[in-house]
Amino acid sequence: MSPGPALVTQRLSKDYGSGRGLFELDLEVRSGEILGFLGPNGAGKSTTMRLLLGLIRPTSGSARMLGLDIARDGLAVRRRVGYLAGDFGLYPQLTGAAALRYLARLQGGVAPVRIAELADRFAADLDRPVRELSSGNRQKLGLIQAFMHDPELMILDEPITGLDPLVQRSFHDLLGEVRDAGRTVLLSSHTLSEVDRVADRVAILRAGRLVVVDELARLRAQAVRRWEVELADSPAIDDIRRLPGVHETELDGRRLRIAFEGPVDAIVKALARHEVLDIRVHEGDLEEVFLRYYRGDER
Amino acid sequence: MSAAILGLELRFRARAVASAALGLVALTALVGSLYPSLGDSIADVEIPKEIGDFIGGSDLATIQGWLRAEIMAVYGPVVFAVIAITSATATTAGEEEGHVFALVLAKPVPRRRLLLAKAAAIALLLGALSFAVLVGLRIAVAIAGGGVATAQLAAASLHLLAFGLAVGALALALGAGTGQRGLAAGVAAGITLVMYLVNGIAPVSDATSWLRYLTLFHYYEGGDPIANGIDAAGLAVLVLVTTLLLAVAVAAFERRDLRG
């Protein structure tokens, strides 16, 4: 039997008035998956995460994490969850090591060797006071405290903010290990390439409402494809232009450029009526799909 | 967990408390040492009774009256209120505005536990300052050639502590309840100042004299601890107010959405 979902929200809402907040979120994060959480600024990603951690209280609705109700068993939940806030502070006068030791004690105990190991992987300097650290180096401390107790569920709000590409890679490697160990990650991001690289599925929020949850591959299938076709003769392109899903056609001598979405089959059959010399396929652009959802003009 | 929170709070404030304590010892001893030279001449100055009452009693000719007017009525409450308000608002709303709570309270830490550990740290801090005042007063009296028993000096220090705890609990409730440091500190300082003025002015007229019962200052120094020793009723009121304000602080903090 597969384990139940790691996280389920039911009509989870936080109404800040004048249309801001989060509205009736029904989201399920499966055990062992990395779910990318996307949406424009102010869409409600951080609000969702703060609700889950009990930092703010829902207006209505409920959520269960790791089988426990977050309102009733918040403490037990937080013992098993690792959270990185999008905007966090640390005591500026403490060194990174002292700040992490403190947070480890609040967490209920973490092996110091685990902290050292993570610091090593993120190339974090734990000996300097927090106030002297750059934002990227502070972010590393945030990551270490989220990972250090090997939580079953991780909730990460814009985790790669400020990190250099090398550290980003270490972080993504670590995420892969977390998933391989059967643990679960909910990760919000602005960086589509990050989500594309690490996530199994994505959920997109817009204006406080969930607009889609799906596998990346299926979203990509919705992307506008761009083909460049070289033909032996100069075709009449009207029949291609009239096919459903075709956005643009452009004929440049014997070179035909087509932008379309949806099934490939009709296009191939229309092209097959001509002698095709070459087809160059440009990868469906995931970003266009996301932007369509962000703007609200998805079909 | 509470020990970790308490330890961190004390570590952050140890240096400030140590210097404040030394300052209080020095200040109190200095005021006392001025008494032999100033006390006699001030005793000859005609001070209207109302003004004398306002500054803590017109009886400046005795070392008791001198310390009451200088330390108990002015320096003591000012220093205790300032330290109680700044520490209580920094450790609550200050940390919240610095987004520290976003990490700390995402750990398995009950909000109540966090707040009470912070309150305990402030209480210990004020306790240390109260002891410093006792040491300073003892030195002052020694310089002045005696005249006040140590038990009375201890009573005075204890009343100062209870006053500081009540003001600190007020600031803690405001800081934990609003999450806004500037607002909490300003309102706490404003309330304390208004209570100070009311306590000084209310007795001037019979019609308003009851108002002083509404101020912490009345319970702090109304029984004149430096002359009469511990005023159990006054202390009890201060402790009760402190406890109620702490309960309000916890209740407000537990229900509220964190800001940062």
Short mmCIF file of N, CA and C in Angstrom, two decimals, chain B residues 20 54 62 83 123 133 181 199 206 218 229 244 251:
data_model
loop_
_atom_site.label_atom_id
_atom_site.label_comp_id
_atom_site.label_asym_id
_atom_site.label_seq_id
_atom_site.Cartn_x
_atom_site.Cartn_y
_atom_site.Cartn_z
N ALA B 20 24.53 48.46 33.25
CA ALA B 20 23.44 49.18 33.91
C ALA B 20 23.52 49.01 35.43
N PHE B 54 5.27 66.11 45.13
CA PHE B 54 5.40 65.64 43.76
C PHE B 54 6.76 65.01 43.52
N THR B 62 16.53 64.51 55.94
CA THR B 62 17.03 63.21 56.43
C THR B 62 17.55 62.41 55.25
N ILE B 83 14.61 50.30 31.06
CA ILE B 83 15.20 48.99 30.75
C ILE B 83 14.11 47.93 30.54
N ALA B 123 12.77 39.26 33.96
CA ALA B 123 12.62 39.28 35.42
C ALA B 123 13.98 39.11 36.10
N VAL B 133 20.79 48.21 43.02
CA VAL B 133 20.25 49.37 43.74
C VAL B 133 20.45 49.19 45.25
N ARG B 181 7.34 47.15 17.34
CA ARG B 181 8.22 47.56 18.43
C ARG B 181 8.04 49.04 18.80
N ASN B 199 -0.08 60.18 39.48
CA ASN B 199 0.27 59.86 40.87
C ASN B 199 0.80 61.10 41.60
N ASP B 206 -8.60 66.93 46.76
CA ASP B 206 -9.35 65.80 47.32
C ASP B 206 -10.22 65.13 46.27
N HIS B 218 1.56 54.39 42.78
CA HIS B 218 0.97 54.42 44.11
C HIS B 218 1.35 53.14 44.88
N GLY B 229 9.47 49.98 55.37
CA GLY B 229 9.70 48.58 54.99
C GLY B 229 8.68 48.12 53.97
N LEU B 244 -1.49 39.38 35.58
CA LEU B 244 -2.59 39.59 34.63
C LEU B 244 -2.06 40.02 33.26
N ALA B 251 -2.04 35.22 25.90
CA ALA B 251 -3.29 34.99 25.16
C ALA B 251 -3.26 35.71 23.81
#
